[in-house]
Amino acid sequence: MTQAEDKKPRSDEARTTYDPEITSEFAIPAGLEVSKGGGEPETTSEFAVPSGLQTRQPPAAEAEGSAFSLPSTYSAQDAPPAFTPATGIPAVSLIKDAPWQDRMRTMLRMPVTERPAPEPVQRAEEGGPAVPRVLDLTLRIGELLLAGGEGAEDVEAAMFAVCRSYGLDRCEPTVTFTLLSISHQPSLVDDPVTASRTVRRRGTDYTRLAAVFRLVDDLTDPEAHVSLEEAYRRLAEIRRNRHPYPGWALTLASGLLAGSASVLVGGDVLVFVAAALGAMLGDRLAWLCAGRGLPEFYQFTVAAMPPAAIGVAFALAHVGVAGSAVVTGGLFALLPGRALVAGVQDGLTGFYITASARLLEVMYFFVGIVTGVLIVLYFGVKVGGQLNPDAALIVSQRPVVQIVASMLLSLTFAVLLQQERSTVVWVTLNGGVAWSVYGAMHVAGRISPVASTAVAAGLVGLFGQLLSRYRFASALPYTTAAIGPLLPGSATYFGLLNMAQNQVDKGLVSLANAASLAMAIAIGVNLGSEISRLTLRIGSAGKRRAAKRTRGF
């Protein structure tokens, strides 16, 4: 080895150690051997693992600590029980041919995270739909449905269907008795858009209700291609349309309804005419009060007085005419069966605020009827009218006449509800079937009137729901008028008569019987509708979801 080679550094490390040009207090002294890689790390921390401590290395996929990393005690062989089923959450695929009511109701009853993806939107304009205008259209459609007497669940389903038809899938509608609101959130990071509308006026027009259902059906059909402007135009035409029946036809229908009801409780031709005249006079007085701006409570009070006055006049004249049948027929034309069924239906479907408001409205109407009848009966008893409460025990068995009368009652009731002429025949037949079943069970079978009424009302709800699914329309036009013959008019009258004669205990018993019959009607109609839905498959899940009961805790 030459002297030049001996002066050449043997390695880079040696050059770093012995190079005289590098002078630093951190330089490694000569003669000190340091193991390779054993120097002090560039960064020191109090969280560094001390030397000699053995730690378990995390999996390669979770090299850093994470909230999603498995705990140290987790073992695949001894895994804890999970809430999600082993097969996963079943996807719900709705049948396209099913009515939109069933499809939307199914999605509303499932959590937001489990709802299926929105259907292809055919009406979305370039840049997306105008969210405020879609929400406004949705609220206006919901207002017409709620004001027409539709149930809260069906109103929510219609509002949800309109939003989804324009691509707004993250929507949550809310329906109460007087307020409608809807909220749309584009994504989890965007602010929601909320709109509301107050329902101030209510009216009974099932023709308008059916037109709104057809509009919603066209909006949910991807092949219809109804634009937002076209939907607004059709909605304006629906609001401007006149009622299908004039005022004189409604007054005549009210009289025929009262006359038919009087025949159901044992009246003859003279009683039919008297009850019809009393109901028509009460209807005209109610229209006069409405024109003067009086609330509906006073309208019902005034409308209940003429039939009661005619019945008391027959009792004072001793003409041998059943005055109780005249009063009962007049009450049939006033009992709020439509609001009662809607209130109980909202309660059974979980809309307790709306149900409470509807039932409170029914109570006010009923108190108005009671006030008008009690005033007339009280003065009739004071002047010596012989009104016999025991006449309620007399049962007239005229099946053919009573079936015809029940069908006429349902027909006139349908006219009062402003139904379409195409639905009047169906609801008339449905009413005849309801009375036939009630008569066969109560009169021939000697079954209690409450049970007989519940079964008959259940058949009304079942047939009404099937007809509505066949016509893709609301079930109200096929059920409300058909329950007319089952309304507890006679029980109400005899309860009021007992109270007017200071027999409060008997009166309360009879009124409780009337309330039981009314609840049997409402529950029966709702149960029949639910049975029809249970027998028809609406999704791949096999059944629609309902709220899980907690038994009070």
CSV table of N, CA, C and O in Angstrom, one decimal, residues 496-547:
chain,number,residue,atom,x,y,z
A,496,LEU,N,-130.8,11.3,24.6
A,496,LEU,CA,-131.2,12.7,24.8
A,496,LEU,C,-132.6,12.8,25.4
A,496,LEU,O,-132.9,13.7,26.3
A,497,LEU,N,-133.5,12.0,25.0
A,497,LEU,CA,-134.9,12.0,25.5
A,497,LEU,C,-134.9,11.6,27.0
A,497,LEU,O,-135.6,12.2,27.8
A,498,ASN,N,-134.1,10.6,27.4
A,498,ASN,CA,-134.1,10.3,28.8
A,498,ASN,C,-133.5,11.4,29.6
A,498,ASN,O,-134.0,11.7,30.7
A,499,MET,N,-132.5,12.1,29.1
A,499,MET,CA,-132.0,13.2,29.8
A,499,MET,C,-133.0,14.4,29.9
A,499,MET,O,-133.0,15.1,30.9
A,500,ALA,N,-133.7,14.6,28.8
A,500,ALA,CA,-134.8,15.6,28.9
A,500,ALA,C,-135.8,15.3,29.9
A,500,ALA,O,-136.5,16.2,30.5
A,501,GLN,N,-136.1,14.1,30.2
A,501,GLN,CA,-137.1,13.6,31.2
A,501,GLN,C,-136.5,13.4,32.5
A,501,GLN,O,-137.1,12.7,33.4
A,502,ASN,N,-135.3,13.9,32.8
A,502,ASN,CA,-134.6,13.8,34.1
A,502,ASN,C,-134.2,12.4,34.4
A,502,ASN,O,-134.0,12.1,35.6
A,503,GLN,N,-134.1,11.5,33.5
A,503,GLN,CA,-133.6,10.2,33.7
A,503,GLN,C,-132.1,10.2,33.2
A,503,GLN,O,-131.8,9.6,32.1
A,504,VAL,N,-131.3,10.8,34.0
A,504,VAL,CA,-129.9,11.0,33.5
A,504,VAL,C,-129.2,9.7,33.4
A,504,VAL,O,-128.4,9.5,32.5
A,505,ASP,N,-129.4,8.8,34.4
A,505,ASP,CA,-128.7,7.5,34.3
A,505,ASP,C,-129.0,6.7,33.0
A,505,ASP,O,-128.0,6.2,32.3
A,506,LYS,N,-130.2,6.6,32.7
A,506,LYS,CA,-130.6,5.9,31.5
A,506,LYS,C,-130.1,6.7,30.2
A,506,LYS,O,-129.7,6.0,29.2
A,507,GLY,N,-130.1,8.0,30.3
A,507,GLY,CA,-129.6,8.7,29.2
A,507,GLY,C,-128.1,8.5,28.9
A,507,GLY,O,-127.7,8.4,27.8
A,508,LEU,N,-127.4,8.5,30.0
A,508,LEU,CA,-125.9,8.3,29.9
A,508,LEU,C,-125.6,6.9,29.4
A,508,LEU,O,-124.7,6.7,28.6
A,509,VAL,N,-126.4,5.9,29.8
A,509,VAL,CA,-126.2,4.6,29.3
A,509,VAL,C,-126.5,4.5,27.8
A,509,VAL,O,-125.7,3.9,27.0
A,510,SER,N,-127.5,5.2,27.3
A,510,SER,CA,-127.9,5.2,25.9
A,510,SER,C,-126.8,5.9,25.1
A,510,SER,O,-126.4,5.5,24.0
A,511,LEU,N,-126.3,7.0,25.6
A,511,LEU,CA,-125.3,7.8,24.9
A,511,LEU,C,-124.0,7.0,24.9
A,511,LEU,O,-123.2,7.1,23.9
A,512,ALA,N,-123.7,6.3,26.0
A,512,ALA,CA,-122.5,5.4,25.9
A,512,ALA,C,-122.6,4.3,24.9
A,512,ALA,O,-121.6,4.0,24.2
A,513,ASN,N,-123.8,3.8,24.7
A,513,ASN,CA,-124.1,2.8,23.7
A,513,ASN,C,-123.9,3.4,22.3
A,513,ASN,O,-123.3,2.8,21.4
A,514,ALA,N,-124.3,4.7,22.1
A,514,ALA,CA,-124.1,5.4,20.8
A,514,ALA,C,-122.6,5.6,20.6
A,514,ALA,O,-122.1,5.4,19.5
A,515,ALA,N,-121.9,6.0,21.6
A,515,ALA,CA,-120.4,6.1,21.5
A,515,ALA,C,-119.7,4.8,21.1
A,515,ALA,O,-118.8,4.8,20.3
A,516,SER,N,-120.2,3.7,21.7
A,516,SER,CA,-119.6,2.4,21.4
A,516,SER,C,-119.9,2.0,20.0
A,516,SER,O,-119.0,1.5,19.3
A,517,LEU,N,-121.1,2.3,19.5
A,517,LEU,CA,-121.4,2.0,18.1
A,517,LEU,C,-120.6,2.9,17.1
A,517,LEU,O,-120.1,2.4,16.1
A,518,ALA,N,-120.4,4.1,17.5
A,518,ALA,CA,-119.5,5.0,16.6
A,518,ALA,C,-118.1,4.5,16.6
A,518,ALA,O,-117.5,4.5,15.5
A,519,MET,N,-117.5,4.1,17.7
A,519,MET,CA,-116.2,3.6,17.7
A,519,MET,C,-116.1,2.3,17.0
A,519,MET,O,-115.1,2.0,16.3
A,520,ALA,N,-117.1,1.4,17.1
A,520,ALA,CA,-117.1,0.2,16.3
A,520,ALA,C,-117.1,0.4,14.8
A,520,ALA,O,-116.4,-0.3,14.1
A,521,ILE,N,-117.8,1.5,14.4
A,521,ILE,CA,-117.8,1.8,13.0
A,521,ILE,C,-116.5,2.3,12.5
A,521,ILE,O,-115.9,1.8,11.5
A,522,ALA,N,-115.9,3.2,13.3
A,522,ALA,CA,-114.6,3.7,12.9
A,522,ALA,C,-113.5,2.6,12.9
A,522,ALA,O,-112.7,2.5,11.9
A,523,ILE,N,-113.4,1.8,13.9
A,523,ILE,CA,-112.4,0.8,14.0
A,523,ILE,C,-112.6,-0.3,13.0
A,523,ILE,O,-111.7,-0.8,12.4
A,524,GLY,N,-113.9,-0.6,12.7
A,524,GLY,CA,-114.2,-1.6,11.7
A,524,GLY,C,-113.8,-1.2,10.3
A,524,GLY,O,-113.2,-2.0,9.6
A,525,VAL,N,-114.0,0.1,10.0
A,525,VAL,CA,-113.6,0.6,8.7
A,525,VAL,C,-112.1,0.5,8.5
A,525,VAL,O,-111.5,0.1,7.5
A,526,ASN,N,-111.4,1.0,9.6
A,526,ASN,CA,-109.9,1.0,9.5
A,526,ASN,C,-109.4,-0.4,9.4
A,526,ASN,O,-108.4,-0.7,8.7
A,527,LEU,N,-110.0,-1.4,10.2
A,527,LEU,CA,-109.5,-2.7,10.2
A,527,LEU,C,-109.7,-3.4,8.9
A,527,LEU,O,-108.9,-4.2,8.4
A,528,GLY,N,-110.9,-3.1,8.2
A,528,GLY,CA,-111.1,-3.7,6.9
A,528,GLY,C,-110.1,-3.2,5.9
A,528,GLY,O,-109.6,-3.9,5.0
A,529,SER,N,-109.7,-1.9,6.0
A,529,SER,CA,-108.7,-1.4,5.1
A,529,SER,C,-107.3,-2.0,5.3
A,529,SER,O,-106.6,-2.3,4.4
A,530,GLU,N,-107.0,-2.2,6.6
A,530,GLU,CA,-105.7,-2.9,6.9
A,530,GLU,C,-105.7,-4.3,6.4
A,530,GLU,O,-104.6,-4.8,6.0
A,531,ILE,N,-106.8,-5.0,6.6
A,531,ILE,CA,-106.8,-6.4,6.1
A,531,ILE,C,-106.6,-6.5,4.6
A,531,ILE,O,-105.9,-7.4,4.1
A,532,SER,N,-107.2,-5.5,3.9
A,532,SER,CA,-107.0,-5.5,2.4
A,532,SER,C,-105.5,-5.3,2.0
A,532,SER,O,-105.0,-5.9,1.1
A,533,ARG,N,-104.8,-4.5,2.8
A,533,ARG,CA,-103.4,-4.2,2.5
A,533,ARG,C,-102.6,-5.4,2.9
A,533,ARG,O,-101.5,-5.7,2.2
A,534,LEU,N,-102.9,-6.1,4.0
A,534,LEU,CA,-102.1,-7.2,4.4
A,534,LEU,C,-102.2,-8.4,3.4
A,534,LEU,O,-101.2,-9.1,3.2
A,535,THR,N,-103.3,-8.5,2.7
A,535,THR,CA,-103.4,-9.6,1.7
A,535,THR,C,-102.8,-9.3,0.4
A,535,THR,O,-102.8,-10.2,-0.5
A,536,LEU,N,-102.3,-8.1,0.2
A,536,LEU,CA,-101.7,-7.7,-1.1
A,536,LEU,C,-100.3,-7.4,-0.9
A,536,LEU,O,-99.9,-6.5,0.0
A,537,ARG,N,-99.4,-8.0,-1.7
A,537,ARG,CA,-98.0,-7.8,-1.5
A,537,ARG,C,-97.6,-6.5,-2.2
A,537,ARG,O,-97.9,-6.2,-3.3
A,538,ILE,N,-96.8,-5.6,-1.4
A,538,ILE,CA,-96.4,-4.3,-1.9
A,538,ILE,C,-94.9,-4.2,-2.0
A,538,ILE,O,-94.4,-3.1,-2.4
A,539,GLY,N,-94.1,-5.1,-1.6
A,539,GLY,CA,-92.7,-5.0,-1.6
A,539,GLY,C,-92.0,-6.3,-1.4
A,539,GLY,O,-92.6,-7.3,-1.0
A,540,SER,N,-90.7,-6.3,-1.7
A,540,SER,CA,-90.0,-7.6,-1.5
A,540,SER,C,-89.8,-7.9,-0.1
A,540,SER,O,-89.5,-9.1,0.2
A,541,ALA,N,-90.0,-7.0,0.8
A,541,ALA,CA,-89.9,-7.3,2.2
A,541,ALA,C,-91.1,-8.1,2.7
A,541,ALA,O,-91.0,-8.7,3.8
A,542,GLY,N,-92.1,-8.2,1.9
A,542,GLY,CA,-93.2,-9.1,2.3
A,542,GLY,C,-94.3,-8.4,3.1
A,542,GLY,O,-95.5,-8.8,3.1
A,543,LYS,N,-94.0,-7.3,3.8
A,543,LYS,CA,-95.0,-6.6,4.6
A,543,LYS,C,-94.5,-5.2,4.8
A,543,LYS,O,-93.3,-4.9,4.8
A,544,ARG,N,-95.4,-4.3,5.1
A,544,ARG,CA,-95.0,-3.0,5.4
A,544,ARG,C,-94.6,-2.8,6.9
A,544,ARG,O,-95.2,-3.6,7.7
A,545,ARG,N,-93.8,-1.9,7.2
A,545,ARG,CA,-93.3,-1.8,8.5
A,545,ARG,C,-94.3,-0.9,9.4
A,545,ARG,O,-94.8,0.0,8.9
A,546,ALA,N,-94.4,-1.2,10.6
A,546,ALA,CA,-95.1,-0.4,11.6
A,546,ALA,C,-94.2,-0.1,12.7
A,546,ALA,O,-93.1,-0.6,12.9
A,547,ALA,N,-94.7,0.8,13.6
A,547,ALA,CA,-94.0,1.2,14.7
A,547,ALA,C,-93.9,0.1,15.7
A,547,ALA,O,-94.8,-0.6,15.9
